Amino acid sequence: MEKLREAFQKKMNHGNEPHTFFAPGRVNLIGEHTDYNGGHVFPCALSVGTYALARKREDQKIRLYSLNFPETNVIEVDKQKLSYDDKQKWSNYPLGVTEIFKKAGHDIDSGFEIVFYGNIPNGAGLSSSASIEVLTAVILKKLFSISIDMMDIIKLSQRAENEFVGVNCGIMDQFSIAAGKKDHAILLNCDTLEYLQIPLKMDGLRLVIANTNKKRGLTDSKYNERRSECEEALKILKEELNIEALCDLTNDQYEEHKHLIKNPVIKKRAKHAVYENNRTIAAVELLNQGDMESFGLLMNESHRSLRDDYEVTGKELDALVEAAWRERAVGSRMTGAGFGGCTVSIVEEGQVDSFIKKVGNHYTSKTGLEAEFYSVEAGDGAKILKEGLL
Ligand code: GLA
């Protein structure tokens, strides 16, 4: 926080005391690639995330700086002329949210300046980008006294990612970052947007995230490919079934109608979406009953389905998960979009240190890469931490 303050003073010159904000990263416990198929997801916000100091300006300039990307220095643009800039990676997120706010008719009547600092690993599948988006939305709401609720913040942030950044993501990341609650995970029905904050009963257990540190090259194109494969499956099934989304199906209904899908690849993709959705609902029931062991087994099944049917894991994620299974994690799976990024495991508290050591060694010997581990807790959603002066 001190460094953030120092950077703000240095980079943004003089003015009123800024406001302080925070938005978490997220980890998805189960329910992967179901959000854009009208299914359920079960993510939690993390206690790590993105911090920001922000205030309005008297002119029409937007000035942005990130302590994580000092090489880009202060990015300064005119509020009236916002467009996606291929050369600037991170600033497209706050600028995208600003542009979408303007398009939605919200009155951003002056410029503003923000300094960011994030302690989520970037590009590791823990939603560092959605964290900046939701954070910016919360900042704009405060600075310009815009009367919008949490659901608007979520939808505007997702729109920024879809329309400005050009990534066709679902709603899970922005939702969990806005609606997170300490020591809870969120069961979200992505079709109706109804959600429940479910207590994470972790008695004697810890959540351990492991980063493959593999660069995720083709993520966006592969992600979009999976989305269109699911759309194709839905189109075929709709010829005989009265459904709106793949996740409207029970496993039995899928089995009964799967012969309609002739292409074996499309068939596998649909199977994952249907089974993963029903697995997620079952997993949350088990968690509510305090049966973490069975919850963990469903996490393992989720990984196998993502590996074999959805084919979004790859050798690095598989190596980490297999090592975690071998080290008797209660459950372990890839989390997020896949193709690199992170795994999430549930591990007995007393075993965390040796788990990290053994899984890390195994991973390095299999892949030549070093994994990074974080023992994390479920934290609160995006919020203002401290009021400055308006
Ligand atoms: C990314 C997307 C989410 C979701 C996951 C896969 O994180 O942003 O909307 O689709 O992948 O579950």
Short mmCIF file of C-alpha atoms and ligand atoms in Angstrom, two decimals:
data_model
loop_
_atom_site.label_atom_id
_atom_site.label_comp_id
_atom_site.label_asym_id
_atom_site.label_seq_id
_atom_site.Cartn_x
_atom_site.Cartn_y
_atom_site.Cartn_z
CA MET A 1 0.00 0.00 0.00
CA GLU A 2 2.88 2.33 0.77
CA LYS A 3 4.47 1.69 -2.61
CA LEU A 4 1.14 2.35 -4.27
CA ARG A 5 0.87 5.66 -2.43
CA GLU A 6 4.41 6.62 -3.33
CA ALA A 7 3.83 5.77 -7.00
CA PHE A 8 0.61 7.77 -7.01
CA GLN A 9 2.34 10.84 -5.65
CA LYS A 10 5.21 10.50 -8.06
CA LYS A 11 3.27 9.70 -11.22
CA MET A 12 0.08 11.68 -10.73
CA ASN A 13 1.42 14.92 -9.26
CA HIS A 14 -0.73 17.00 -6.94
CA GLY A 15 -4.41 16.94 -6.17
CA ASN A 16 -6.93 15.65 -3.69
CA GLU A 17 -6.38 12.57 -1.58
CA PRO A 18 -7.32 9.56 -3.81
CA HIS A 19 -9.78 6.81 -2.89
CA THR A 20 -8.43 3.28 -2.29
CA PHE A 21 -10.06 0.24 -3.95
CA PHE A 22 -9.56 -3.52 -4.14
CA ALA A 23 -10.81 -6.29 -6.45
CA PRO A 24 -9.84 -9.94 -5.93
CA GLY A 25 -8.70 -12.61 -8.37
CA ARG A 26 -10.77 -15.79 -8.50
CA VAL A 27 -10.30 -19.53 -8.55
CA ASN A 28 -12.96 -21.87 -9.85
CA LEU A 29 -13.42 -24.96 -7.66
CA ILE A 30 -15.61 -26.88 -10.11
CA GLY A 31 -17.86 -26.14 -13.11
CA GLU A 32 -15.45 -25.42 -15.95
CA HIS A 33 -16.52 -24.32 -19.42
CA THR A 34 -20.13 -24.44 -18.29
CA ASP A 35 -20.81 -20.69 -17.94
CA TYR A 36 -21.29 -20.05 -21.67
CA ASN A 37 -23.34 -23.26 -21.90
CA GLY A 38 -26.01 -21.98 -19.50
CA GLY A 39 -24.71 -24.11 -16.63
CA HIS A 40 -23.47 -23.76 -13.06
CA VAL A 41 -20.06 -22.69 -11.81
CA PHE A 42 -18.60 -22.74 -8.31
CA PRO A 43 -15.77 -20.22 -8.00
CA CYS A 44 -14.53 -18.19 -5.07
CA ALA A 45 -12.90 -14.79 -4.89
CA LEU A 46 -9.35 -14.84 -3.54
CA SER A 47 -7.74 -12.82 -0.81
CA VAL A 48 -5.14 -11.70 -3.39
CA GLY A 49 -6.11 -9.30 -6.15
CA THR A 50 -5.64 -5.80 -7.55
CA TYR A 51 -5.38 -2.60 -5.49
CA ALA A 52 -5.87 0.87 -6.88
CA LEU A 53 -5.71 4.52 -5.89
CA ALA A 54 -7.97 6.74 -7.97
CA ARG A 55 -9.30 10.26 -8.26
CA LYS A 56 -11.06 12.54 -10.71
CA ARG A 57 -9.21 15.13 -12.78
CA GLU A 58 -10.31 18.57 -13.78
CA ASP A 59 -9.48 18.08 -17.46
CA GLN A 60 -10.59 15.32 -19.86
CA LYS A 61 -7.48 13.16 -19.60
CA ILE A 62 -7.31 9.58 -18.39
CA ARG A 63 -3.94 8.76 -16.83
CA LEU A 64 -3.15 5.15 -15.85
CA TYR A 65 -0.12 3.54 -14.28
CA SER A 66 0.56 0.01 -13.03
CA LEU A 67 3.31 -0.91 -10.61
CA ASN A 68 3.30 -4.33 -12.27
CA PHE A 69 4.21 -2.87 -15.67
CA PRO A 70 6.58 0.00 -14.90
CA GLU A 71 8.06 -0.28 -18.40
CA THR A 72 4.87 1.14 -19.95
CA ASN A 73 5.09 4.18 -17.63
CA VAL A 74 2.02 6.43 -17.39
CA ILE A 75 -0.49 5.87 -20.17
CA GLU A 76 -2.31 9.05 -21.02
CA VAL A 77 -5.30 9.23 -23.33
CA ASP A 78 -8.12 11.61 -24.07
CA LYS A 79 -11.42 10.48 -22.54
CA GLN A 80 -13.25 11.13 -25.83
CA LYS A 81 -10.98 8.90 -27.91
CA LEU A 82 -10.76 5.42 -26.48
CA SER A 83 -9.82 2.54 -28.71
CA TYR A 84 -8.18 -0.86 -28.28
CA ASP A 85 -4.42 -0.62 -28.52
CA ASP A 86 -2.62 -3.80 -29.49
CA LYS A 87 0.69 -2.53 -28.16
CA GLN A 88 -0.68 -1.81 -24.70
CA LYS A 89 -1.69 -4.96 -22.92
CA TRP A 90 -3.10 -4.16 -19.47
CA SER A 91 -4.47 -0.65 -20.06
CA ASN A 92 -7.04 -1.98 -22.52
CA TYR A 93 -9.00 -3.37 -19.56
CA PRO A 94 -9.62 -0.10 -17.68
CA LEU A 95 -10.05 1.81 -20.95
CA GLY A 96 -12.48 -0.83 -22.23
CA VAL A 97 -14.62 -0.55 -19.10
CA THR A 98 -14.64 3.25 -19.42
CA GLU A 99 -15.71 3.05 -23.05
CA ILE A 100 -18.50 0.58 -22.25
CA PHE A 101 -19.73 2.82 -19.41
CA LYS A 102 -19.91 5.68 -21.89
CA LYS A 103 -21.72 3.52 -24.46
CA ALA A 104 -24.22 2.46 -21.78
CA GLY A 105 -25.05 6.14 -21.28
CA HIS A 106 -23.27 6.72 -17.96
CA ASP A 107 -21.99 10.23 -17.54
CA ILE A 108 -18.21 10.25 -17.11
CA ASP A 109 -17.99 14.03 -16.94
CA SER A 110 -14.22 14.48 -16.52
CA GLY A 111 -10.91 12.70 -16.79
CA PHE A 112 -9.49 10.58 -13.96
CA GLU A 113 -6.27 8.90 -12.87
CA ILE A 114 -5.61 5.47 -11.42
CA VAL A 115 -2.52 3.68 -10.15
CA PHE A 116 -2.84 -0.12 -9.96
CA TYR A 117 -0.91 -2.79 -8.13
CA GLY A 118 -1.83 -6.47 -8.38
CA ASN A 119 -0.54 -9.46 -6.44
CA ILE A 120 -2.23 -12.10 -8.62
CA PRO A 121 0.12 -13.76 -11.11
CA ASN A 122 -0.73 -12.30 -14.55
CA GLY A 123 -2.06 -14.52 -17.30
CA ALA A 124 -2.19 -17.56 -15.01
CA GLY A 125 -5.90 -18.24 -15.18
CA LEU A 126 -6.74 -16.48 -11.91
CA SER A 127 -8.54 -13.66 -13.71
CA SER A 128 -6.09 -10.82 -13.26
CA SER A 129 -7.78 -9.10 -16.21
CA ALA A 130 -11.35 -9.45 -14.94
CA SER A 131 -10.04 -8.19 -11.60
CA ILE A 132 -8.88 -4.93 -13.25
CA GLU A 133 -12.15 -4.65 -15.15
CA VAL A 134 -14.40 -5.01 -12.11
CA LEU A 135 -12.07 -2.76 -10.11
CA THR A 136 -12.35 -0.05 -12.78
CA ALA A 137 -16.14 -0.39 -12.80
CA VAL A 138 -16.25 0.05 -9.01
CA ILE A 139 -13.94 3.07 -9.31
CA LEU A 140 -16.05 4.74 -12.03
CA LYS A 141 -19.22 4.14 -10.01
CA LYS A 142 -17.65 5.92 -7.05
CA LEU A 143 -15.85 8.77 -8.83
CA PHE A 144 -18.81 9.75 -10.98
CA SER A 145 -21.61 8.85 -8.51
CA ILE A 146 -23.15 6.49 -11.07
CA SER A 147 -26.20 4.69 -9.79
CA ILE A 148 -25.67 1.08 -10.82
CA ASP A 149 -25.87 -2.15 -8.82
CA MET A 150 -23.55 -5.14 -8.60
CA MET A 151 -25.25 -6.89 -11.51
CA ASP A 152 -24.64 -3.86 -13.77
CA ILE A 153 -20.99 -3.80 -12.72
CA ILE A 154 -20.65 -7.46 -13.65
CA LYS A 155 -22.36 -7.12 -17.01
CA LEU A 156 -20.55 -3.94 -18.03
CA SER A 157 -17.19 -5.51 -17.12
CA GLN A 158 -17.98 -8.63 -19.14
CA ARG A 159 -19.06 -6.45 -22.08
CA ALA A 160 -15.72 -4.63 -21.92
CA GLU A 161 -13.93 -7.97 -22.27
CA ASN A 162 -16.23 -9.16 -25.09
CA GLU A 163 -16.61 -5.97 -27.12
CA PHE A 164 -13.48 -3.90 -26.42
CA VAL A 165 -10.81 -6.51 -25.71
CA GLY A 166 -12.43 -9.01 -28.08
CA VAL A 167 -12.36 -12.10 -25.86
CA ASN A 168 -15.65 -13.95 -25.92
CA CYS A 169 -15.58 -14.98 -22.22
CA GLY A 170 -18.57 -16.08 -20.16
CA ILE A 171 -19.74 -14.33 -17.00
CA MET A 172 -18.05 -16.42 -14.29
CA ASP A 173 -14.92 -14.33 -13.70
CA GLN A 174 -16.52 -10.92 -13.43
CA PHE A 175 -19.32 -12.40 -11.32
CA SER A 176 -17.15 -14.09 -8.74
CA ILE A 177 -14.90 -11.03 -8.45
CA ALA A 178 -17.85 -8.74 -7.78
CA ALA A 179 -19.92 -11.08 -5.60
CA GLY A 180 -17.18 -12.85 -3.62
CA LYS A 181 -17.49 -13.29 0.14
CA LYS A 182 -14.82 -14.21 2.65
CA ASP A 183 -14.75 -17.96 3.39
CA HIS A 184 -17.51 -18.60 0.84
CA ALA A 185 -17.69 -19.88 -2.72
CA ILE A 186 -20.42 -18.86 -5.15
CA LEU A 187 -22.80 -21.29 -6.78
CA LEU A 188 -23.90 -19.35 -9.84
CA ASN A 189 -26.53 -20.42 -12.32
CA CYS A 190 -25.16 -18.73 -15.44
CA ASP A 191 -28.50 -19.03 -17.20
CA THR A 192 -30.66 -17.17 -14.65
CA LEU A 193 -27.79 -15.41 -12.81
CA GLU A 194 -29.28 -16.61 -9.52
CA TYR A 195 -26.54 -17.31 -7.03
CA LEU A 196 -25.86 -18.57 -3.53
CA GLN A 197 -22.84 -17.77 -1.37
CA ILE A 198 -21.97 -21.15 0.14
CA PRO A 199 -19.75 -21.45 3.26
CA LEU A 200 -16.51 -23.24 2.40
CA LYS A 201 -16.15 -25.65 5.29
CA MET A 202 -12.42 -26.19 5.13
CA ASP A 203 -11.88 -27.66 8.65
CA GLY A 204 -8.29 -28.81 8.62
CA LEU A 205 -8.02 -28.37 4.84
CA ARG A 206 -6.37 -25.77 2.63
CA LEU A 207 -6.80 -24.59 -0.94
CA VAL A 208 -3.51 -24.76 -2.82
CA ILE A 209 -3.14 -23.16 -6.23
CA ALA A 210 -0.25 -24.25 -8.45
CA ASN A 211 0.84 -22.21 -11.46
CA THR A 212 2.26 -24.23 -14.36
CA ASN A 213 4.17 -21.13 -15.50
CA LYS A 214 3.46 -22.23 -19.02
CA LYS A 215 2.81 -19.35 -21.38
CA ARG A 216 -0.72 -19.62 -22.68
CA GLY A 217 -0.25 -18.92 -26.34
CA LEU A 218 -3.38 -20.04 -28.13
CA THR A 219 -5.82 -19.63 -25.27
CA ASP A 220 -8.16 -17.17 -26.93
CA SER A 221 -8.49 -18.94 -30.25
CA LYS A 222 -8.86 -22.38 -28.63
CA TYR A 223 -11.39 -20.95 -26.18
CA ASN A 224 -13.48 -19.55 -29.01
CA GLU A 225 -13.16 -22.86 -30.86
CA ARG A 226 -14.62 -24.74 -27.87
CA ARG A 227 -17.47 -22.26 -27.69
CA SER A 228 -18.39 -22.80 -31.32
CA GLU A 229 -18.13 -26.58 -30.96
CA CYS A 230 -20.67 -26.37 -28.14
CA GLU A 231 -22.91 -24.14 -30.25
CA GLU A 232 -22.79 -26.72 -33.02
CA ALA A 233 -23.77 -29.51 -30.62
CA LEU A 234 -26.65 -27.43 -29.29
CA LYS A 235 -27.93 -26.70 -32.78
CA ILE A 236 -28.05 -30.41 -33.58
CA LEU A 237 -29.73 -31.38 -30.30
CA LYS A 238 -32.29 -28.59 -30.64
CA GLU A 239 -33.69 -30.25 -33.75
CA GLU A 240 -35.21 -32.90 -31.46
CA LEU A 241 -35.13 -31.37 -28.01
CA ASN A 242 -36.76 -28.29 -26.58
CA ILE A 243 -33.68 -26.82 -24.91
CA GLU A 244 -32.02 -23.41 -24.81
CA ALA A 245 -28.53 -24.50 -23.69
CA LEU A 246 -26.47 -27.71 -23.43
CA CYS A 247 -26.59 -27.52 -19.65
CA ASP A 248 -30.40 -27.82 -19.69
CA LEU A 249 -29.81 -31.56 -20.16
CA THR A 250 -29.54 -34.26 -17.50
CA ASN A 251 -26.86 -36.88 -18.06
CA ASP A 252 -29.55 -39.42 -19.00
CA GLN A 253 -31.12 -37.10 -21.56
CA TYR A 254 -27.69 -36.58 -23.09
CA GLU A 255 -27.05 -40.32 -23.30
CA GLU A 256 -30.44 -40.84 -24.91
CA HIS A 257 -29.86 -38.24 -27.61
CA LYS A 258 -26.12 -38.27 -28.18
CA HIS A 259 -26.51 -40.44 -31.30
CA LEU A 260 -27.86 -37.31 -33.04
CA ILE A 261 -24.36 -35.81 -32.95
CA LYS A 262 -22.35 -37.62 -35.60
CA ASN A 263 -18.99 -35.88 -35.20
CA PRO A 264 -17.16 -37.66 -32.32
CA VAL A 265 -15.29 -34.49 -31.30
CA ILE A 266 -18.45 -32.40 -31.02
CA LYS A 267 -20.07 -35.27 -29.11
CA LYS A 268 -17.27 -35.27 -26.52
CA ARG A 269 -17.48 -31.50 -26.06
CA ALA A 270 -21.21 -31.68 -25.39
CA LYS A 271 -20.71 -34.56 -22.98
CA HIS A 272 -18.27 -32.55 -20.92
CA ALA A 273 -20.61 -29.54 -20.70
CA VAL A 274 -23.59 -31.63 -19.61
CA TYR A 275 -21.76 -33.88 -17.13
CA GLU A 276 -19.69 -31.03 -15.69
CA ASN A 277 -22.79 -29.00 -14.96
CA ASN A 278 -24.51 -31.86 -13.16
CA ARG A 279 -21.26 -32.71 -11.38
CA THR A 280 -21.08 -29.13 -10.09
CA ILE A 281 -24.58 -29.25 -8.62
CA ALA A 282 -23.80 -32.62 -6.99
CA ALA A 283 -20.46 -31.33 -5.65
CA VAL A 284 -22.07 -28.38 -3.91
CA GLU A 285 -24.61 -30.69 -2.25
CA LEU A 286 -21.72 -32.80 -0.95
CA LEU A 287 -19.94 -29.72 0.35
CA ASN A 288 -23.11 -28.65 2.15
CA GLN A 289 -23.19 -32.05 3.81
CA GLY A 290 -19.56 -31.58 4.89
CA ASP A 291 -18.40 -34.46 2.67
CA MET A 292 -15.17 -32.94 1.37
CA GLU A 293 -13.79 -36.30 0.37
CA SER A 294 -16.54 -36.90 -2.17
CA PHE A 295 -16.33 -33.26 -3.26
CA GLY A 296 -12.65 -33.86 -4.01
CA LEU A 297 -13.44 -36.97 -6.04
CA LEU A 298 -15.73 -34.91 -8.24
CA MET A 299 -12.94 -32.35 -8.70
CA ASN A 300 -10.77 -35.21 -9.96
CA GLU A 301 -13.52 -36.36 -12.32
CA SER A 302 -13.88 -32.81 -13.58
CA HIS A 303 -10.19 -32.78 -14.51
CA ARG A 304 -10.44 -36.09 -16.35
CA SER A 305 -13.40 -34.79 -18.33
CA LEU A 306 -11.51 -31.58 -19.21
CA ARG A 307 -8.53 -33.69 -20.23
CA ASP A 308 -10.24 -36.42 -22.25
CA ASP A 309 -13.51 -34.93 -23.53
CA TYR A 310 -12.97 -31.18 -23.61
CA GLU A 311 -9.23 -31.43 -24.31
CA VAL A 312 -8.15 -28.18 -22.68
CA THR A 313 -5.49 -29.43 -20.25
CA GLY A 314 -2.16 -30.22 -21.90
CA LYS A 315 0.91 -31.92 -20.49
CA GLU A 316 1.79 -29.28 -17.88
CA LEU A 317 -1.63 -29.14 -16.20
CA ASP A 318 -1.90 -32.93 -16.35
CA ALA A 319 1.54 -33.37 -14.78
CA LEU A 320 0.63 -31.09 -11.86
CA VAL A 321 -2.73 -32.70 -11.27
CA GLU A 322 -1.39 -36.25 -11.53
CA ALA A 323 1.35 -35.41 -9.02
CA ALA A 324 -1.27 -33.90 -6.69
CA TRP A 325 -3.39 -37.06 -6.94
CA ARG A 326 -0.32 -39.14 -6.16
CA GLU A 327 0.40 -36.98 -3.10
CA ARG A 328 -3.11 -37.76 -1.92
CA ALA A 329 -4.74 -34.38 -2.41
CA VAL A 330 -8.39 -34.56 -1.35
CA GLY A 331 -9.09 -33.29 -4.88
CA SER A 332 -7.15 -31.61 -7.67
CA ARG A 333 -8.01 -30.19 -11.08
CA MET A 334 -7.12 -27.54 -13.59
CA THR A 335 -8.95 -24.24 -13.08
CA GLY A 336 -9.98 -21.50 -15.52
CA ALA A 337 -9.86 -21.73 -19.29
CA GLY A 338 -7.00 -24.27 -19.39
CA PHE A 339 -4.16 -24.68 -21.93
CA GLY A 340 -1.72 -23.72 -19.16
CA GLY A 341 -2.49 -21.54 -16.18
CA CYS A 342 -3.20 -23.02 -12.75
CA THR A 343 -4.49 -26.04 -10.91
CA VAL A 344 -6.44 -25.96 -7.65
CA SER A 345 -6.06 -28.67 -5.01
CA ILE A 346 -7.59 -29.34 -1.62
CA VAL A 347 -4.86 -30.49 0.74
CA GLU A 348 -4.76 -31.44 4.42
CA GLU A 349 -3.39 -28.54 6.41
CA GLY A 350 -0.52 -30.48 7.97
CA GLN A 351 0.55 -31.80 4.56
CA VAL A 352 0.75 -28.50 2.65
CA ASP A 353 4.52 -28.02 2.87
CA SER A 354 5.48 -31.54 1.86
CA PHE A 355 2.75 -31.52 -0.81
CA ILE A 356 4.22 -28.40 -2.40
CA LYS A 357 7.72 -29.80 -2.30
CA LYS A 358 6.90 -33.20 -3.76
CA VAL A 359 4.46 -31.98 -6.41
CA GLY A 360 6.93 -29.23 -7.39
CA ASN A 361 9.80 -31.70 -7.80
CA HIS A 362 7.72 -34.11 -9.78
CA TYR A 363 6.49 -31.33 -12.05
CA THR A 364 9.98 -30.06 -12.75
CA SER A 365 11.29 -33.50 -13.54
CA LYS A 366 8.41 -34.10 -15.98
CA THR A 367 8.31 -30.75 -17.74
CA GLY A 368 11.53 -28.87 -17.01
CA LEU A 369 9.42 -25.98 -15.69
CA GLU A 370 9.20 -24.61 -12.14
CA ALA A 371 5.70 -24.47 -10.67
CA GLU A 372 4.69 -21.78 -8.20
CA PHE A 373 2.39 -22.55 -5.30
CA TYR A 374 0.01 -20.38 -3.30
CA SER A 375 -1.91 -21.46 -0.25
CA VAL A 376 -5.01 -19.25 -0.56
CA GLU A 377 -8.22 -18.30 1.17
CA ALA A 378 -11.59 -17.28 -0.18
CA GLY A 379 -11.92 -13.52 0.15
CA ASP A 380 -14.38 -10.67 -0.36
CA GLY A 381 -15.54 -9.21 -3.66
CA ALA A 382 -14.50 -5.85 -5.13
CA LYS A 383 -14.91 -2.87 -2.80
CA ILE A 384 -13.75 0.55 -1.79
CA LEU A 385 -11.23 0.23 1.00
CA LYS A 386 -10.80 3.84 2.00
CA GLU A 387 -12.49 7.07 1.03
CA GLY A 388 -10.30 9.94 -0.09
CA LEU A 389 -11.61 13.40 -0.83
CA LEU A 390 -14.05 14.02 -3.66
C1 GLA B 1 -12.33 -18.34 -18.69
C2 GLA B 1 -13.56 -17.49 -19.03
C3 GLA B 1 -14.77 -17.89 -18.17
C4 GLA B 1 -15.00 -19.41 -18.24
C5 GLA B 1 -13.69 -20.18 -17.99
C6 GLA B 1 -13.85 -21.66 -18.21
O1 GLA B 1 -11.91 -18.07 -17.39
O2 GLA B 1 -13.28 -16.12 -18.82
O3 GLA B 1 -15.90 -17.17 -18.58
O4 GLA B 1 -15.57 -19.77 -19.46
O5 GLA B 1 -12.65 -19.72 -18.82
O6 GLA B 1 -14.69 -22.21 -17.25
#
